[in-house]
XYZ file of C-alpha atoms in Angstrom:
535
model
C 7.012 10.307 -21.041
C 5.010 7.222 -21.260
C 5.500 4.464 -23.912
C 3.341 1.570 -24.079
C 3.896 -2.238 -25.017
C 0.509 -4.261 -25.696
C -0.123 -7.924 -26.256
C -2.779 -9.765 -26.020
C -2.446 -12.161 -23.005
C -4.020 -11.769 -19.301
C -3.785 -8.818 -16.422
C -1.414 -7.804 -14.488
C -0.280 -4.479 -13.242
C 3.115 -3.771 -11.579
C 2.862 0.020 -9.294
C 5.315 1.692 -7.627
C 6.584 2.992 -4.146
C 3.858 3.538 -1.923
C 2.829 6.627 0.280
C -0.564 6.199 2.057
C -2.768 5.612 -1.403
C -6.117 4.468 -2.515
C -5.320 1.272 -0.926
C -4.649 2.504 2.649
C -6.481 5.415 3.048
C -9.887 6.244 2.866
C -11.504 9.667 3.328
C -7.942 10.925 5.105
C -7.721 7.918 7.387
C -5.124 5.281 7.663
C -7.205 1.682 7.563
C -5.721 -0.778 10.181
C -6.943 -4.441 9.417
C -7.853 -6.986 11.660
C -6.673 -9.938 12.060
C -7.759 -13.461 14.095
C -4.026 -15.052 13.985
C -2.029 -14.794 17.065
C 1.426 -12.692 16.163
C 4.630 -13.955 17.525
C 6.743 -10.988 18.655
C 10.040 -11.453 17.838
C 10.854 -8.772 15.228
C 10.215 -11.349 12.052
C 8.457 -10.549 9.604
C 5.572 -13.619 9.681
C 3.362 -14.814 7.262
C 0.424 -12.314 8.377
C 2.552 -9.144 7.787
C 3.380 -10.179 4.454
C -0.164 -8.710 3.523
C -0.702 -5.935 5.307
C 0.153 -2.776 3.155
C 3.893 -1.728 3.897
C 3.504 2.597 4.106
C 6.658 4.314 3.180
C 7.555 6.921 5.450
C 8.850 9.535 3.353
C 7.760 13.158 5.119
C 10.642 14.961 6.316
C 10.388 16.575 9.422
C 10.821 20.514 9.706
C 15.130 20.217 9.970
C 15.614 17.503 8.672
C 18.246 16.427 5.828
C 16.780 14.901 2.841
C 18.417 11.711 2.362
C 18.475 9.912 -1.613
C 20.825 6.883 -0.402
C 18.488 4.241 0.305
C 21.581 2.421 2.498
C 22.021 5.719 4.345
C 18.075 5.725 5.949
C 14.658 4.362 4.777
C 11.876 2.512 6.509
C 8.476 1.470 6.126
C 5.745 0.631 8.552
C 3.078 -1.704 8.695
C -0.019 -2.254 11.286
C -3.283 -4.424 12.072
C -5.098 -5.292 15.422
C -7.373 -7.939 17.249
C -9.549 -8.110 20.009
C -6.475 -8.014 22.770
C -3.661 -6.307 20.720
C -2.683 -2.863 17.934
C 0.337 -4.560 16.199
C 3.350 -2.461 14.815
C 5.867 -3.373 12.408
C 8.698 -1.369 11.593
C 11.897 -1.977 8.936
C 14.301 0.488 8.987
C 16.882 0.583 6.689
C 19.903 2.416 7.865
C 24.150 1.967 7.632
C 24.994 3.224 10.960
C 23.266 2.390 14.097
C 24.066 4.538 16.895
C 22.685 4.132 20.459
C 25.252 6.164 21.655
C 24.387 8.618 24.873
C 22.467 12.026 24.867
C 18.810 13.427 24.113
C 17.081 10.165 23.864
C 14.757 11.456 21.017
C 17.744 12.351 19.139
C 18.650 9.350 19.180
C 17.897 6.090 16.773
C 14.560 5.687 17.872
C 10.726 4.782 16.694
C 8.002 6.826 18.402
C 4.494 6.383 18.015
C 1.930 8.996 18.909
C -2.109 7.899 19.794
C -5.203 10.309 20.466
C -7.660 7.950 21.507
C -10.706 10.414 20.779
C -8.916 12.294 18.087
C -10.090 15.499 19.425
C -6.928 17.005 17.659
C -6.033 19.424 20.238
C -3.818 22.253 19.321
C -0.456 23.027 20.251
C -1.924 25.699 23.074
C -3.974 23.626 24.161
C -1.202 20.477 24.019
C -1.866 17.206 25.196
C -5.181 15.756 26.973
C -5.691 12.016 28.942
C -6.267 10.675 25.586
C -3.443 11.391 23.907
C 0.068 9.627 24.546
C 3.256 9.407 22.971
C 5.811 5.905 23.305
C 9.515 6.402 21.825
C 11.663 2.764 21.306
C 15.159 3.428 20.991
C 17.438 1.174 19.144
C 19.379 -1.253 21.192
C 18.240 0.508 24.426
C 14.869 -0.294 26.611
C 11.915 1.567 25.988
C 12.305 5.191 27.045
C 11.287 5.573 30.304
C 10.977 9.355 30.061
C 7.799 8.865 28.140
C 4.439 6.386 29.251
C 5.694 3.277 28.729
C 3.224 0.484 26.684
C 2.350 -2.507 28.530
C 2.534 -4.661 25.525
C 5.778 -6.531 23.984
C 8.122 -5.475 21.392
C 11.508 -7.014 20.266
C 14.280 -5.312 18.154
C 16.260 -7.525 15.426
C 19.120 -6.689 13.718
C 19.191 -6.971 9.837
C 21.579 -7.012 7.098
C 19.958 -3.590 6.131
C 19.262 -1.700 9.563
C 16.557 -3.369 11.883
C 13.426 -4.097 12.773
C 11.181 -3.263 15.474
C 7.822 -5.681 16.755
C 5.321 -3.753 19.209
C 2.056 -5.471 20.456
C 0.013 -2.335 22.695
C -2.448 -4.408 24.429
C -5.898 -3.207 24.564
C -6.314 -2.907 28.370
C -3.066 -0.309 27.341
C -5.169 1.562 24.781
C -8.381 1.938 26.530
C -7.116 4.162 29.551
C -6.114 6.113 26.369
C -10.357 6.144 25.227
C -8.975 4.078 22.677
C -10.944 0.768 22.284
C -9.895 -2.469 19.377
C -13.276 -2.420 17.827
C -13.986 -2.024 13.840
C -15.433 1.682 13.077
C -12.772 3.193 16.156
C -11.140 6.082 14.796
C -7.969 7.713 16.529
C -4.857 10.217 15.836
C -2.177 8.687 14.528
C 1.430 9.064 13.969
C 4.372 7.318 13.246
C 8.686 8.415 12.792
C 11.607 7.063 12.674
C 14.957 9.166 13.267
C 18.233 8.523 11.906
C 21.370 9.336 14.116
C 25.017 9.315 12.769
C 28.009 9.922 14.252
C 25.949 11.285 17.124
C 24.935 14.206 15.028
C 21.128 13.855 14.418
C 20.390 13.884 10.761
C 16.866 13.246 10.082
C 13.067 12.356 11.365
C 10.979 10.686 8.903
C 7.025 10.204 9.469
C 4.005 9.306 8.229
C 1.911 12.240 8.098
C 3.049 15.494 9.271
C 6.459 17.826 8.805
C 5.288 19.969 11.679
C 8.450 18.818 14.696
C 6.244 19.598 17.779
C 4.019 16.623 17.787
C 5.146 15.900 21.240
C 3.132 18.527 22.373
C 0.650 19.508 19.834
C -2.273 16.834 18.727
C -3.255 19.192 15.907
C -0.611 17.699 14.016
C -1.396 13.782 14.050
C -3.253 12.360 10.895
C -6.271 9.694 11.506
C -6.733 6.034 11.685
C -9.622 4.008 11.807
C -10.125 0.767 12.580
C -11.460 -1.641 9.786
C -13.103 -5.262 9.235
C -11.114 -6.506 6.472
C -9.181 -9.554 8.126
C -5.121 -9.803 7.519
C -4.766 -13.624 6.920
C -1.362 -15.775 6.149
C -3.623 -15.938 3.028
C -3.860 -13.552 0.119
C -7.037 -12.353 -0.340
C -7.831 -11.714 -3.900
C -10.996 -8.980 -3.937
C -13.657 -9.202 -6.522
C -13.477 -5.597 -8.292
C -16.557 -3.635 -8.842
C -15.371 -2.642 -12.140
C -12.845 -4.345 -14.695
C -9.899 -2.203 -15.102
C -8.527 -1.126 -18.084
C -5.349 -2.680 -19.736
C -3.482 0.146 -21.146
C -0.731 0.457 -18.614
C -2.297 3.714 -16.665
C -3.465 3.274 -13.072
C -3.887 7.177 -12.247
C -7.498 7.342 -13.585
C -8.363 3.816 -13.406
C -11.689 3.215 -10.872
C -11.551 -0.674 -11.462
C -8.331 -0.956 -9.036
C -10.109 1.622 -6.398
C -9.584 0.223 -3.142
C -7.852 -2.864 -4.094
C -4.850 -2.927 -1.558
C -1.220 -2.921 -2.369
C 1.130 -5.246 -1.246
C 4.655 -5.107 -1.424
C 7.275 -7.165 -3.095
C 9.533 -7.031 -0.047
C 10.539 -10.760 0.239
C 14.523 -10.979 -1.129
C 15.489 -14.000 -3.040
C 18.338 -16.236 -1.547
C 17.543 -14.008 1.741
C 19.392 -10.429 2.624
C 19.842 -7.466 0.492
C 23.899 -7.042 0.186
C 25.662 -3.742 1.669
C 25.501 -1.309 -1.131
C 23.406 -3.289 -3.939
C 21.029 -0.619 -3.928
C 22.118 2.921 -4.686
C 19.357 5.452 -3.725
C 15.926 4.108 -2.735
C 14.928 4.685 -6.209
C 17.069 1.998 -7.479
C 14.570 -0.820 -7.220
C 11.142 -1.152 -4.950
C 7.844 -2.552 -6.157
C 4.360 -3.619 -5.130
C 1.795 -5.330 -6.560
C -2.439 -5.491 -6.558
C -4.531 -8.177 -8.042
C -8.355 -8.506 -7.765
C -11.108 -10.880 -10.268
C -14.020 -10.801 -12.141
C -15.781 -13.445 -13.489
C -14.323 -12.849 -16.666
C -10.156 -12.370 -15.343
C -7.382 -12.247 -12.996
C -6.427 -9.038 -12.770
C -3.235 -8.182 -11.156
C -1.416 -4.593 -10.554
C 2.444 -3.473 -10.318
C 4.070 -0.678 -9.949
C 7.978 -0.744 -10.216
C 10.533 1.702 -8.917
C 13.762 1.632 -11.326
C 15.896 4.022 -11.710
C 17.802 1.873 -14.590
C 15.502 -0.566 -16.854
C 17.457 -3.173 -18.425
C 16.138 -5.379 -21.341
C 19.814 -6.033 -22.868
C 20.326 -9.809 -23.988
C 21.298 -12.398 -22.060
C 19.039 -15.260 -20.115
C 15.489 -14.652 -19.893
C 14.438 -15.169 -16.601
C 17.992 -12.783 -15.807
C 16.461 -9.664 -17.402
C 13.970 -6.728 -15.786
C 11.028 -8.661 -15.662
C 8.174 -9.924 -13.794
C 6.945 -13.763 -13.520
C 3.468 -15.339 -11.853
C 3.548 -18.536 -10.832
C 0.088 -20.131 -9.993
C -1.245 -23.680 -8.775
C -4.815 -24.189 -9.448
C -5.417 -27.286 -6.473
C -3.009 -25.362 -4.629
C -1.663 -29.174 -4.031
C 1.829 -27.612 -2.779
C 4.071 -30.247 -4.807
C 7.645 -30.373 -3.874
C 10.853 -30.135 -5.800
C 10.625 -33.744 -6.197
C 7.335 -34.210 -8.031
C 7.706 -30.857 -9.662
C 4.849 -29.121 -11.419
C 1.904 -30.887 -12.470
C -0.837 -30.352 -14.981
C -2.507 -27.414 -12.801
C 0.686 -25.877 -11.760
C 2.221 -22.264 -14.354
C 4.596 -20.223 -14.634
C 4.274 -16.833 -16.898
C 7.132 -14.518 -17.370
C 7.057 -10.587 -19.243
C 10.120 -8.860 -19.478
C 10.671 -5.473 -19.804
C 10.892 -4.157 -23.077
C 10.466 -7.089 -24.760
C 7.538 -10.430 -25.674
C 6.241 -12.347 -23.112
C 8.860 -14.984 -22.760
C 7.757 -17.542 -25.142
C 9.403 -20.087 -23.546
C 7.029 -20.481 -20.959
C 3.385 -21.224 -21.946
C 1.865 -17.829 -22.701
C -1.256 -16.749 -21.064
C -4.268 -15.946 -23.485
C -5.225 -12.812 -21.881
C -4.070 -8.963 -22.356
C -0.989 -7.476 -20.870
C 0.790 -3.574 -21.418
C 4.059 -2.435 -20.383
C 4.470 1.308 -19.911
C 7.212 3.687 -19.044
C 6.942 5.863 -16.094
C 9.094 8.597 -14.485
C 10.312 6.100 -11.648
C 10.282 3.014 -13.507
C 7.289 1.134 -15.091
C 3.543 -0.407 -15.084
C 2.957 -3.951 -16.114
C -0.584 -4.225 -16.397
C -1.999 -7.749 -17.037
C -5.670 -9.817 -17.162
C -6.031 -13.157 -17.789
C -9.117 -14.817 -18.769
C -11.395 -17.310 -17.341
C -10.571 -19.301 -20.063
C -7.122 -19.544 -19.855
C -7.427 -20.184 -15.854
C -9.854 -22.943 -16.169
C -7.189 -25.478 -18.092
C -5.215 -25.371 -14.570
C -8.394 -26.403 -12.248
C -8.417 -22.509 -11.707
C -12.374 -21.181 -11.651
C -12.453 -17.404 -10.676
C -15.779 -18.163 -8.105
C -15.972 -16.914 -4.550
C -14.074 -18.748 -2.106
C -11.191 -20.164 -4.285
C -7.989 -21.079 -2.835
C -5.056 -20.766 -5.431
C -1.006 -21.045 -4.994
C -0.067 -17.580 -5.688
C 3.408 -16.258 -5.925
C 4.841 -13.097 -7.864
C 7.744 -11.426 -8.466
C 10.148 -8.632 -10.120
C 13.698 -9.013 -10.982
C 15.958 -6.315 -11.370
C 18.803 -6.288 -13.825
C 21.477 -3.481 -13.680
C 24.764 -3.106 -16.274
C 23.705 -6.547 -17.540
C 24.422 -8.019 -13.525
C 21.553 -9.669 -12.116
C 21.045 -7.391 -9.017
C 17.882 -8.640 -6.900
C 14.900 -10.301 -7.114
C 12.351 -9.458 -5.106
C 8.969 -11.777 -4.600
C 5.806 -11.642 -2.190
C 5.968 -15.003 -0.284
C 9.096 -17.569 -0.246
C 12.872 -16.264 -0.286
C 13.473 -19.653 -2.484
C 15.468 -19.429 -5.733
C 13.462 -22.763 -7.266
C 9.556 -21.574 -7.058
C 10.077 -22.468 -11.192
C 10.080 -26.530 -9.897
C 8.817 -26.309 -6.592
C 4.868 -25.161 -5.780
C 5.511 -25.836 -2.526
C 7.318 -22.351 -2.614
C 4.253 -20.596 -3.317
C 1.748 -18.908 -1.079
C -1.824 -19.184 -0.856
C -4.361 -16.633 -2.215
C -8.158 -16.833 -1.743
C -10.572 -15.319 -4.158
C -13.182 -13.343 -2.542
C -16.472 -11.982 -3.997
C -17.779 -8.458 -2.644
C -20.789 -7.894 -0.813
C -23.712 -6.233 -2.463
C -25.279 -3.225 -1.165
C -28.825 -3.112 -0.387
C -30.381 -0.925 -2.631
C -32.685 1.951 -1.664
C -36.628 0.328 -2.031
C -37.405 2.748 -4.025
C -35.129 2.282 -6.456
C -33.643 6.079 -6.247
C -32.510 8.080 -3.271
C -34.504 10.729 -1.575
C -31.948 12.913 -0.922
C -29.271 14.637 -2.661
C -25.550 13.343 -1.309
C -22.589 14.117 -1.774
C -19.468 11.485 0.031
C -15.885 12.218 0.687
C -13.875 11.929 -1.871
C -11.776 8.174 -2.476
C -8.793 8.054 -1.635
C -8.034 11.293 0.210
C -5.738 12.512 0.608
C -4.742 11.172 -3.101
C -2.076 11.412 -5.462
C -2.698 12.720 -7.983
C -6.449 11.046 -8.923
C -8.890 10.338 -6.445
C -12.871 9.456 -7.319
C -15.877 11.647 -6.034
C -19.567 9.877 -6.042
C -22.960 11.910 -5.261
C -26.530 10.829 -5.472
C -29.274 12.283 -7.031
C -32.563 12.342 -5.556
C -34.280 13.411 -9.118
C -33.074 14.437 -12.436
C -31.376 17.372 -13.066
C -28.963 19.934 -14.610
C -25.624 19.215 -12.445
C -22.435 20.768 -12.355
C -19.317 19.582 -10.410
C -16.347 21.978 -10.174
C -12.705 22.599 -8.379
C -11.560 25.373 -6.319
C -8.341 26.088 -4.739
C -7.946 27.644 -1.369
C -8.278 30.922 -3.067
C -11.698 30.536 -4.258
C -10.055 29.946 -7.631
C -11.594 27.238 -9.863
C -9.223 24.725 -10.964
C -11.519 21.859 -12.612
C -14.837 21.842 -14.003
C -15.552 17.659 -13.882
C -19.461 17.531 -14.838
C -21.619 20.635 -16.602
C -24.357 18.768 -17.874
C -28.206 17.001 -17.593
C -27.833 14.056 -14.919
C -30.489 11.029 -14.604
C -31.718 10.558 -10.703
C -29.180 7.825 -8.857
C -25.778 7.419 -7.875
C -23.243 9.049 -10.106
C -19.674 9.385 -9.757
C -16.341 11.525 -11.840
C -12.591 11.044 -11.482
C -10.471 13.964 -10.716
C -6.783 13.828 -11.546
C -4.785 16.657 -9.827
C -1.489 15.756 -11.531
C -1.091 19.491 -12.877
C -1.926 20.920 -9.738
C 0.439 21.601 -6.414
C -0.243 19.875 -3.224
C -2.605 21.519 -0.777
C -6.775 21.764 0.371
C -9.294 21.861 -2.547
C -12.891 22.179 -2.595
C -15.064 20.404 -4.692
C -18.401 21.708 -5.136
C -21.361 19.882 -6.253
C -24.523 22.182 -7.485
C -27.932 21.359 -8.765
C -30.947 23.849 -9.577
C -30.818 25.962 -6.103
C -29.085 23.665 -4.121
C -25.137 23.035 -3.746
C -22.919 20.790 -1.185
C -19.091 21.492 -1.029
C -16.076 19.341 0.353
C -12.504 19.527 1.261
C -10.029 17.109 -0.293
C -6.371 16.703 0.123
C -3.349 16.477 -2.786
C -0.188 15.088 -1.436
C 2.538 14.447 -3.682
């Protein structure tokens, strides 16, 4: 069921938990930024990591028990790289830690697994001098049964679980043909497993179920090294098309490779023991990209209750912006100036009109896990706080998402500053940097030559994903859908096409998971794909 709730104000869109999407993943490979900073080691989570994509790792290994309490196990992972280092960062979640004796890969433990040439070698065939596998166990050294990295790592504890650091460094990587340059692409892997009571109770990863990926390279998924630089800074992308403002993000192209970044910074610091019932109970993320018309900023929230009973305001479920247009960073003291907002919507309910509204368009809508708060705010409104949406501006930024439950204010989590007083203080808020996108070169004859048909974006996807194709010359086109079976599923274009580059959207949210095949075919001529649906 979906119920919307429109106004006209500015946009904003609030998206849920996050498995690898459109904003990690690109043609089935995990994108690993880069970044310039140099990374401390200590098992904090620094500026730098607070925007780099936080992947959930939510596939069950082959065995394992499904766990719903979010206190009981869950972890994310994050990861970027420079010239000297491939940086891992690792929150677990978990209620009892056990480093207790016995198989040390039953135990609590990270492992990471690496095919420098991603050959993909199969399980017969097992592992070759590119591939490696490194296991960290919780409050042990690294295993020494397995190659050890020559880099650092540090384990912390947390209120929650723990977190584990690793820095591979690259004269590590390259004995494993695995060199820190943009374009390198690799196997990949990641899990975490969960031991209680020194009875093993689950394995969660990032890509596979299959439990032999100690031996078999077939099962890793792919990386590949990317360009886009990780700062301390938020970088705001200009989008190549507006989105639309009607509280759906499944079909939407305008927020197409826009990254997510999650709302993982607690207010007033650590989650308490048992706030959170299931992992359900409250998780969010948000994206946010510019035109020169709008801000536009996404959100997806996970809540498994939604709350809009009386009571204060800024107590409810909601979500509040706070910008600073000179990014001055004022302190409590001197308090907010004349460039210096903050907006509030709460769920269910009008923009709280006790802040100043913005003048732009906003839509709440319902989802299965929670709700969408989809917002874009003019270049009008902007400009009367010294904010001009132009390349290169630097903006305070800071966002948020409270979470009411049984009319008790349960958490509220934010992006940048654990501070309860960003509503006084701009010197709570980040930075974020607007940055305009680079434009192609176009082909000199104004059409291509050849017809072209690309990998589909994001794949795998859940449940839409986009699919563009070139035309070298006009013609009668049709675009169809076939399962593994040979069965078509979708017909997306039957119809006269002008020569150029076209694109459709597919949206598999009917369909199971699995391989499809998309199948582009003009006048004598046809190209097919593979594309992955992973829900």
């Amino acid at each position: 069921m979906m119920r919307l709730l429109s106004k006209s104000l500015f946009v904003l869109i609030l998206s849920a938990f996050l498995f690898a999407g459109n904003q990690t993943v690109e043609e089935g490979k995990l994108l690993i930024p880069l970044t310039e900073e140099t990374i401390t080691i200590d098992g904090e989570l620094d500026q730098e990591w607070k925007n780099v994509t936080p992947v959930v790792l939510r596939t069950y290994e082959e065995g394992s028990d499904v766990v719903d309490s979010y206190d009981d196990h869950f972890s994310t992972f994050r990861t970027m790289y420079s010239e000297d280092f491939l940086y891992i960062f690792v929150t677990v979640v978990d209620d009892s830690l056990d480093s207790s004796t016995g198989n040390d890969w039953d135990r609590d433990n990270v492992e990471l697994f690496l095919d420098g040439n991603n050959d993909k070698n199969d399980q017969a065939t097992g592992y070759d001098d590119n591939d490696v596998q490194w296991r960290w166990i919780w409050n042990s050294d690294k295993d020494t049964s397995l190659t050890p990295g020559q880099g650092e790592y540090a384990f912390t504890t947390t209120d929650e679980g723990y977190n584990l650091e690793i820095a591979i460094s690259a004269d590590t990587l390259s004995a494993y043909a695995f060199e820190l340059t943009d374009g390198e692409t690799v196997g990949f892997e990641i899990s975490n497993r969960d031991m209680d009571s020194q009875a093993v109770q689950n394995n969660i990863k990032w890509w596979n179920a299959g439990a032999t990926a100690w031996n078999t390279p077939a099962l890793f998924g792919t990386a590949k090294l990317t360009d886009r630089e990780v700062k301390s800074t938020l970088d705001i992308n200009e989008v190549e098309e507006a989105p639309e403002i009607d509280g759906v993000i499944e079909d939407d192209a305008g927020w197409l490779g826009i990254p997510a970044i999650g709302l993982t910074t607690i207010e007033n610091g650590d989650l308490e023991d048992g706030i959170l019932t299931s992992w359900e109970d409250h998780f969010s993320t948000f994206r946010a990209g510019f035109d020169e018309d709008a801000l536009y900023i996404a959100v997806e929230v996970v809540d498994d209750s939604l709350d809009s009973s009386t009571g204060n305001d800024w107590d409810r479920d909601n979500i509040e912006l706070f910008l600073d247009g000179n990014n001055d960073k004022n302190d409590q003291a001197t308090g907010y100036d004349a460039n210096d907002v903050q907006w509030r919507w709460i769920w269910n309910s009008d923009k709280d009109t006790s802040l100043t509204p913005g003048q732009g368009e906003y839509v709440f809508s319902e989802t299965d896990n929670g709700y969408i708060l989809e917002i874009a705010i003019s270049a009008d409104t902007l400009s009367n706080y010294a904010l001009d949406l132009v390349d290169g501006e630097t903006i305070g930024f800071e966002i948020s998402n409270r979470d009411m439950d049984s009319q008790q204010v349960q958490i509220n989590r934010k992006w940048w500053n654990e501070g309860a007083t960003a509503w006084n203080t701009p010197a709570l808020f980040g930075t974020a940097k607007l940055n305009g996108t680079i434009t192609a070169i176009e082909n000199e004859f104004g059409v291509p030559n050849t017809l072209e048909l690309k990998q589909n974006f994001p794949n795998p996807f859940n449940p839409n994903t986009r699919i563009d194709f070139t035309l070298d010359k006009a013609a009668r086109v049709s675009l169809e859908v076939f399962n593994v079976l040979g069965q078509r599923v979708a017909v997306l274009i039957n119809g006269q096409l002008s020569a150029g580059a076209n694109h459709a959207i597919f949206n598999g949210h009917d369909l199971p998971s699995g391989i499809y095949v998309y199948k582009l075919t003009t006048g004598s001529s046809s190209i097919a794909k593979k594309m992955m649906l992973i829900k």
